[in-house]
Amino acid sequence: MNPCPHREWVLQEITKWSKGFSHYNQKTTYAALLFTEYLFNGYKSRERLLNANKLMEFFVYMDNDMERARRERSPELLRELMDKLLNAMESGRCDQGFDSGRRLLDVMSILDAQMNECWKSNMRQHLRNMFVTQTRVHCDYWLKDRFIPYDEYNDIRLQESGWPLMLTLVEYLMDYTLPEAVRNHPLMYEFMSSAAKLSLAVDDYMLLKAKLATNDITSGVLSYAHSQGCSVQSALDFQYMNVKHLERECQSLRTTIMANPTLSAEPLDPYMDVIIQTSYGMYCVFQEILKFEVRDGVLSCEKWDQLNQLVVDSNVCDVNPFKI
């Protein structure tokens, strides 16, 4: 995938905006920009790209806020953070010192002015679901060292990851609303389901080692290993084959949809291309952040090695792999 052609302009503008918040960090802002570069690749409107990046940057800074709850293994701190974000979104107000809340309100105000009613409604509902599911995963699974049940994994993690919100941003960036009749068509429904699973599968495959090093068992690979009673390596091999299967399935469904006379009247090919590229984009983001490479068919990553050593040396389990 080629990086976003508006990268430098977006970086310049997002930095100006982000410096208006006291918790601004250059490294964090740069990491957030990578999601726009690769997840939202190929869009023409640089202003909309900037606005989408502001929302993605909010999530990266929100994750920073969650570190204290992870470090102290506190359900109360995580619930307090998510409740404050929910209250800010619902009321349109927050304390001046709550930077993440101010970020959220600022970017929602910008997006509200440009989104249609459907997008605005979906954005809010997806944010609610995301905040609630983040709390559930942290309190019910991460804190208790419990595996997410494999048969529930995709449903839970899709909400936590914000994938439905990503689809709303895709429509906003493309300035195209998928008609409900098309969205609910069995072929299109199957395509969207496979693309969502592909995004999660790539995420799980790429981040397994970082999660293992930090004693985080909220991984689909580990859920599969637990459910099947197999080794982690066998589960990882299965996940690799799953990624390849889902890639083929998405492309096959795309071809079938475009050959369907009922569906081909809609401009679905560019839409489906963007959805697939958004799933692939996670791979590019992790490659850029973690600087991994493939050697003799095996992923090699110096940052993973540094992470492993840091955890061993410090005897802690709250290390953020993206900050090494």
C-alpha positions as a Python dict, from the first residue, in 0.01 Angstrom:
ca = {
    (1, 'M'): (0, 0, 0),
    (2, 'N'): (115, 353, -73),
    (3, 'P'): (106, 606, 211),
    (4, 'C'): (-144, 890, 208),
    (5, 'P'): (-40, 1165, -38),
    (6, 'H'): (-160, 1432, 206),
    (7, 'R'): (60, 1304, 487),
    (8, 'E'): (275, 1613, 544),
    (9, 'W'): (-17, 1855, 536),
    (10, 'V'): (-223, 1640, 772),
    (11, 'L'): (74, 1602, 1009),
    (12, 'Q'): (128, 1978, 1014),
    (13, 'E'): (-238, 2055, 1081),
    (14, 'I'): (-294, 1777, 1333),
    (15, 'T'): (13, 1890, 1528),
    (16, 'K'): (-123, 2245, 1548),
    (17, 'W'): (-455, 2112, 1675),
    (18, 'S'): (-303, 1863, 1918),
    (19, 'K'): (-75, 2119, 2079),
    (20, 'G'): (-388, 2285, 2214),
    (21, 'F'): (-414, 2005, 2471),
    (22, 'S'): (-178, 1982, 2767),
    (23, 'H'): (-114, 1609, 2723),
    (24, 'Y'): (24, 1657, 2369),
    (25, 'N'): (310, 1421, 2289),
    (26, 'Q'): (492, 1430, 1955),
    (27, 'K'): (552, 1055, 1945),
    (28, 'T'): (189, 976, 2021),
    (29, 'T'): (63, 1216, 1755),
    (30, 'Y'): (296, 1059, 1497),
    (31, 'A'): (174, 709, 1588),
    (32, 'A'): (-186, 824, 1541),
    (33, 'L'): (-102, 963, 1198),
    (34, 'L'): (3, 617, 1080),
    (35, 'F'): (-355, 498, 1105),
    (36, 'T'): (-467, 774, 871),
    (37, 'E'): (-183, 701, 631),
    (38, 'Y'): (-268, 336, 588),
    (39, 'L'): (-624, 281, 707),
    (40, 'F'): (-762, 582, 519),
    (41, 'N'): (-549, 555, 208),
    (42, 'G'): (-641, 709, -127),
    (43, 'Y'): (-910, 961, -30),
    (44, 'K'): (-914, 1292, -213),
    (45, 'S'): (-1039, 1532, 54),
    (46, 'R'): (-749, 1623, 278),
    (47, 'E'): (-981, 1814, 512),
    (48, 'R'): (-1187, 1501, 578),
    (49, 'L'): (-867, 1301, 623),
    (50, 'L'): (-757, 1553, 883),
    (51, 'N'): (-1087, 1522, 1067),
    (52, 'A'): (-1074, 1142, 1060),
    (53, 'N'): (-719, 1159, 1194),
    (54, 'K'): (-836, 1377, 1483),
    (55, 'L'): (-1075, 1101, 1587),
    (56, 'M'): (-805, 835, 1551),
    (57, 'E'): (-568, 1049, 1756),
    (58, 'F'): (-831, 1072, 2029),
    (59, 'F'): (-829, 691, 2052),
    (60, 'V'): (-449, 676, 2078),
    (61, 'Y'): (-446, 933, 2359),
    (62, 'M'): (-740, 754, 2524),
    (63, 'D'): (-529, 438, 2527),
    (64, 'N'): (-257, 636, 2704),
    (65, 'D'): (-514, 735, 2967),
    (66, 'M'): (-604, 368, 3011),
    (67, 'E'): (-246, 280, 3103),
    (68, 'R'): (-289, 394, 3463),
    (69, 'A'): (-585, 157, 3506),
    (70, 'R'): (-380, -124, 3354),
    (71, 'R'): (-74, -43, 3563),
    (72, 'E'): (-273, -41, 3888),
    (73, 'R'): (-495, -329, 3773),
    (74, 'S'): (-794, -120, 3870),
    (75, 'P'): (-1149, -173, 3743),
    (76, 'E'): (-1259, 149, 3915),
    (77, 'L'): (-1012, 369, 3728),
    (78, 'L'): (-1111, 224, 3392),
    (79, 'R'): (-1482, 259, 3464),
    (80, 'E'): (-1428, 616, 3580),
    (81, 'L'): (-1246, 705, 3257),
    (82, 'M'): (-1508, 548, 3032),
    (83, 'D'): (-1795, 701, 3230),
    (84, 'K'): (-1636, 1045, 3195),
    (85, 'L'): (-1602, 998, 2819),
    (86, 'L'): (-1962, 876, 2787),
    (87, 'N'): (-2089, 1167, 2994),
    (88, 'A'): (-1888, 1413, 2786),
    (89, 'M'): (-2031, 1271, 2464),
    (90, 'E'): (-2390, 1267, 2590),
    (91, 'S'): (-2386, 1608, 2761),
    (92, 'G'): (-2147, 1794, 2530),
    (93, 'R'): (-1951, 1915, 2834),
    (94, 'C'): (-1646, 1810, 3034),
    (95, 'D'): (-1394, 1952, 3280),
    (96, 'Q'): (-1136, 2182, 3125),
    (97, 'G'): (-857, 1965, 3263),
    (98, 'F'): (-992, 1646, 3100),
    (99, 'D'): (-793, 1659, 2776),
    (100, 'S'): (-929, 1338, 2623),
    (101, 'G'): (-1284, 1456, 2684),
    (102, 'R'): (-1207, 1792, 2524),
    (103, 'R'): (-1050, 1616, 2225),
    (104, 'L'): (-1358, 1400, 2182),
    (105, 'L'): (-1598, 1695, 2200),
    (106, 'D'): (-1389, 1902, 1962),
    (107, 'V'): (-1365, 1636, 1693),
    (108, 'M'): (-1733, 1539, 1729),
    (109, 'S'): (-1830, 1902, 1678),
    (110, 'I'): (-1623, 1911, 1359),
    (111, 'L'): (-1764, 1583, 1227),
    (112, 'D'): (-2122, 1674, 1320),
    (113, 'A'): (-2100, 1976, 1091),
    (114, 'Q'): (-2004, 1756, 794),
    (115, 'M'): (-2185, 1427, 853),
    (116, 'N'): (-2538, 1335, 754),
    (117, 'E'): (-2785, 1226, 1023),
    (118, 'C'): (-2719, 856, 962),
    (119, 'W'): (-2343, 893, 1006),
    (120, 'K'): (-2381, 1108, 1318),
    (121, 'S'): (-2621, 862, 1479),
    (122, 'N'): (-2399, 566, 1392),
    (123, 'M'): (-2086, 743, 1519),
    (124, 'R'): (-2241, 802, 1860),
    (125, 'Q'): (-2378, 452, 1893),
    (126, 'H'): (-2048, 294, 1791),
    (127, 'L'): (-1862, 513, 2041),
    (128, 'R'): (-2102, 406, 2318),
    (129, 'N'): (-2053, 41, 2229),
    (130, 'M'): (-1677, 87, 2217),
    (131, 'F'): (-1654, 251, 2560),
    (132, 'V'): (-1878, -13, 2718),
    (133, 'T'): (-1690, -303, 2559),
    (134, 'Q'): (-1350, -158, 2650),
    (135, 'T'): (-1467, -164, 3012),
    (136, 'R'): (-1602, -518, 2978),
    (137, 'V'): (-1281, -658, 2829),
    (138, 'H'): (-1065, -482, 3090),
    (139, 'C'): (-1274, -581, 3392),
    (140, 'D'): (-1411, -923, 3295),
    (141, 'Y'): (-1116, -1068, 3104),
    (142, 'W'): (-790, -870, 3125),
    (143, 'L'): (-799, -810, 3502),
    (144, 'K'): (-910, -1164, 3578),
    (145, 'D'): (-663, -1329, 3336),
    (146, 'R'): (-957, -1493, 3160),
    (147, 'F'): (-961, -1590, 2795),
    (148, 'I'): (-1235, -1432, 2587),
    (149, 'P'): (-1455, -1730, 2481),
    (150, 'Y'): (-1358, -1814, 2126),
    (151, 'D'): (-1719, -1845, 2008),
    (152, 'E'): (-1784, -1489, 2136),
    (153, 'Y'): (-1447, -1343, 2047),
    (154, 'N'): (-1527, -1171, 1719),
    (155, 'D'): (-1847, -1010, 1849),
    (156, 'I'): (-1676, -874, 2160),
    (157, 'R'): (-1354, -761, 1999),
    (158, 'L'): (-1521, -599, 1698),
    (159, 'Q'): (-1698, -355, 1927),
    (160, 'E'): (-1387, -300, 2140),
    (161, 'S'): (-1166, -240, 1837),
    (162, 'G'): (-1399, 21, 1691),
    (163, 'W'): (-1437, -154, 1355),
    (164, 'P'): (-1803, -46, 1309),
    (165, 'L'): (-1693, 312, 1372),
    (166, 'M'): (-1423, 269, 1108),
    (167, 'L'): (-1691, 178, 855),
    (168, 'T'): (-1878, 499, 934),
    (169, 'L'): (-1557, 697, 880),
    (170, 'V'): (-1505, 518, 548),
    (171, 'E'): (-1849, 632, 430),
    (172, 'Y'): (-1778, 985, 552),
    (173, 'L'): (-1443, 993, 370),
    (174, 'M'): (-1594, 850, 51),
    (175, 'D'): (-1905, 1069, 84),
    (176, 'Y'): (-2110, 760, 11),
    (177, 'T'): (-2382, 594, 218),
    (178, 'L'): (-2434, 226, 154),
    (179, 'P'): (-2810, 179, 90),
    (180, 'E'): (-2982, -36, 352),
    (181, 'A'): (-3117, -274, 88),
    (182, 'V'): (-2761, -332, -32),
    (183, 'R'): (-2616, -349, 319),
    (184, 'N'): (-2868, -619, 414),
    (185, 'H'): (-2823, -825, 97),
    (186, 'P'): (-2686, -1170, 195),
    (187, 'L'): (-2381, -1137, -31),
    (188, 'M'): (-2293, -790, 97),
    (189, 'Y'): (-2356, -894, 456),
    (190, 'E'): (-2119, -1188, 411),
    (191, 'F'): (-1854, -964, 254),
    (192, 'M'): (-1870, -711, 537),
    (193, 'S'): (-1855, -990, 795),
    (194, 'S'): (-1548, -1144, 630),
    (195, 'A'): (-1373, -807, 604),
    (196, 'A'): (-1434, -743, 975),
    (197, 'K'): (-1296, -1086, 1065),
    (198, 'L'): (-994, -1021, 842),
    (199, 'S'): (-915, -699, 1025),
    (200, 'L'): (-931, -873, 1364),
    (201, 'A'): (-731, -1172, 1242),
    (202, 'V'): (-450, -948, 1116),
    (203, 'D'): (-455, -755, 1444),
    (204, 'D'): (-434, -1075, 1649),
    (205, 'Y'): (-160, -1227, 1436),
    (206, 'M'): (59, -918, 1442),
    (207, 'L'): (20, -835, 1812),
    (208, 'L'): (39, -1182, 1967),
    (209, 'K'): (401, -1157, 2076),
    (210, 'A'): (353, -813, 2229),
    (211, 'K'): (51, -940, 2422),
    (212, 'L'): (237, -1250, 2540),
    (213, 'A'): (527, -1037, 2663),
    (214, 'T'): (291, -821, 2869),
    (215, 'N'): (79, -1107, 3009),
    (216, 'D'): (-227, -991, 2812),
    (217, 'I'): (-435, -1294, 2717),
    (218, 'T'): (-713, -1104, 2534),
    (219, 'S'): (-599, -1241, 2198),
    (220, 'G'): (-795, -1445, 1946),
    (221, 'V'): (-492, -1669, 1899),
    (222, 'L'): (-486, -1751, 2270),
    (223, 'S'): (-865, -1793, 2284),
    (224, 'Y'): (-839, -2043, 1999),
    (225, 'A'): (-553, -2231, 2167),
    (226, 'H'): (-753, -2251, 2491),
    (227, 'S'): (-1072, -2369, 2319),
    (228, 'Q'): (-892, -2632, 2112),
    (229, 'G'): (-643, -2743, 2376),
    (230, 'C'): (-355, -2688, 2134),
    (231, 'S'): (-20, -2510, 2157),
    (232, 'V'): (13, -2137, 2100),
    (233, 'Q'): (229, -2209, 1795),
    (234, 'S'): (-42, -2431, 1646),
    (235, 'A'): (-298, -2158, 1712),
    (236, 'L'): (-72, -1899, 1550),
    (237, 'D'): (-30, -2122, 1245),
    (238, 'F'): (-409, -2157, 1229),
    (239, 'Q'): (-448, -1780, 1249),
    (240, 'Y'): (-206, -1733, 959),
    (241, 'M'): (-412, -1973, 748),
    (242, 'N'): (-726, -1794, 865),
    (243, 'V'): (-591, -1460, 742),
    (244, 'K'): (-514, -1609, 401),
    (245, 'H'): (-857, -1774, 385),
    (246, 'L'): (-1035, -1449, 471),
    (247, 'E'): (-832, -1259, 211),
    (248, 'R'): (-942, -1504, -59),
    (249, 'E'): (-1300, -1501, 67),
    (250, 'C'): (-1322, -1121, 54),
    (251, 'Q'): (-1187, -1108, -301),
    (252, 'S'): (-1415, -1392, -414),
    (253, 'L'): (-1723, -1226, -264),
    (254, 'R'): (-1625, -897, -421),
    (255, 'T'): (-1616, -1062, -765),
    (256, 'T'): (-1950, -1234, -705),
    (257, 'I'): (-2114, -911, -589),
    (258, 'M'): (-1998, -719, -894),
    (259, 'A'): (-2145, -989, -1118),
    (260, 'N'): (-2482, -964, -944),
    (261, 'P'): (-2720, -747, -1152),
    (262, 'T'): (-2909, -629, -843),
    (263, 'L'): (-2594, -504, -670),
    (264, 'S'): (-2372, -396, -957),
    (265, 'A'): (-2583, -84, -1020),
    (266, 'E'): (-2432, 67, -704),
    (267, 'P'): (-2071, 199, -701),
    (268, 'L'): (-1972, -93, -480),
    (269, 'D'): (-1638, -191, -630),
    (270, 'P'): (-1447, 115, -502),
    (271, 'Y'): (-1633, 84, -171),
    (272, 'M'): (-1535, -281, -128),
    (273, 'D'): (-1180, -203, -234),
    (274, 'V'): (-1155, 55, 45),
    (275, 'I'): (-1299, -188, 301),
    (276, 'I'): (-1043, -454, 207),
    (277, 'Q'): (-760, -200, 207),
    (278, 'T'): (-870, -83, 551),
    (279, 'S'): (-831, -442, 676),
    (280, 'Y'): (-489, -469, 511),
    (281, 'G'): (-399, -129, 654),
    (282, 'M'): (-361, -275, 1003),
    (283, 'Y'): (-69, -482, 875),
    (284, 'C'): (100, -171, 734),
    (285, 'V'): (47, 24, 1056),
    (286, 'F'): (204, -249, 1269),
    (287, 'Q'): (489, -291, 1023),
    (288, 'E'): (564, 81, 1045),
    (289, 'I'): (537, 100, 1425),
    (290, 'L'): (713, -226, 1512),
    (291, 'K'): (963, -220, 1221),
    (292, 'F'): (936, -595, 1170),
    (293, 'E'): (1069, -782, 870),
    (294, 'V'): (1032, -1131, 728),
    (295, 'R'): (1344, -1349, 744),
    (296, 'D'): (1327, -1702, 603),
    (297, 'G'): (950, -1692, 628),
    (298, 'V'): (954, -1587, 995),
    (299, 'L'): (862, -1246, 1137),
    (300, 'S'): (1160, -1081, 1304),
    (301, 'C'): (1127, -768, 1515),
    (302, 'E'): (1395, -594, 1720),
    (303, 'K'): (1127, -412, 1920),
    (304, 'W'): (974, -743, 2023),
    (305, 'D'): (1314, -855, 2151),
    (306, 'Q'): (1353, -527, 2339),
    (307, 'L'): (1005, -568, 2484),
    (308, 'N'): (1077, -921, 2603),
    (309, 'Q'): (1398, -810, 2773),
    (310, 'L'): (1234, -505, 2931),
    (311, 'V'): (958, -717, 3082),
    (312, 'V'): (1212, -970, 3214),
    (313, 'D'): (1439, -699, 3358),
    (314, 'S'): (1165, -492, 3519),
    (315, 'N'): (931, -775, 3618),
    (316, 'V'): (630, -568, 3511),
    (317, 'C'): (334, -645, 3289),
    (318, 'D'): (212, -300, 3189),
    (319, 'V'): (465, -214, 2919),
    (320, 'N'): (321, -42, 2612),
    (321, 'P'): (489, -208, 2309),
    (322, 'F'): (427, 99, 2092),
    (323, 'K'): (636, 322, 2318),
    (324, 'I'): (962, 131, 2296),
}
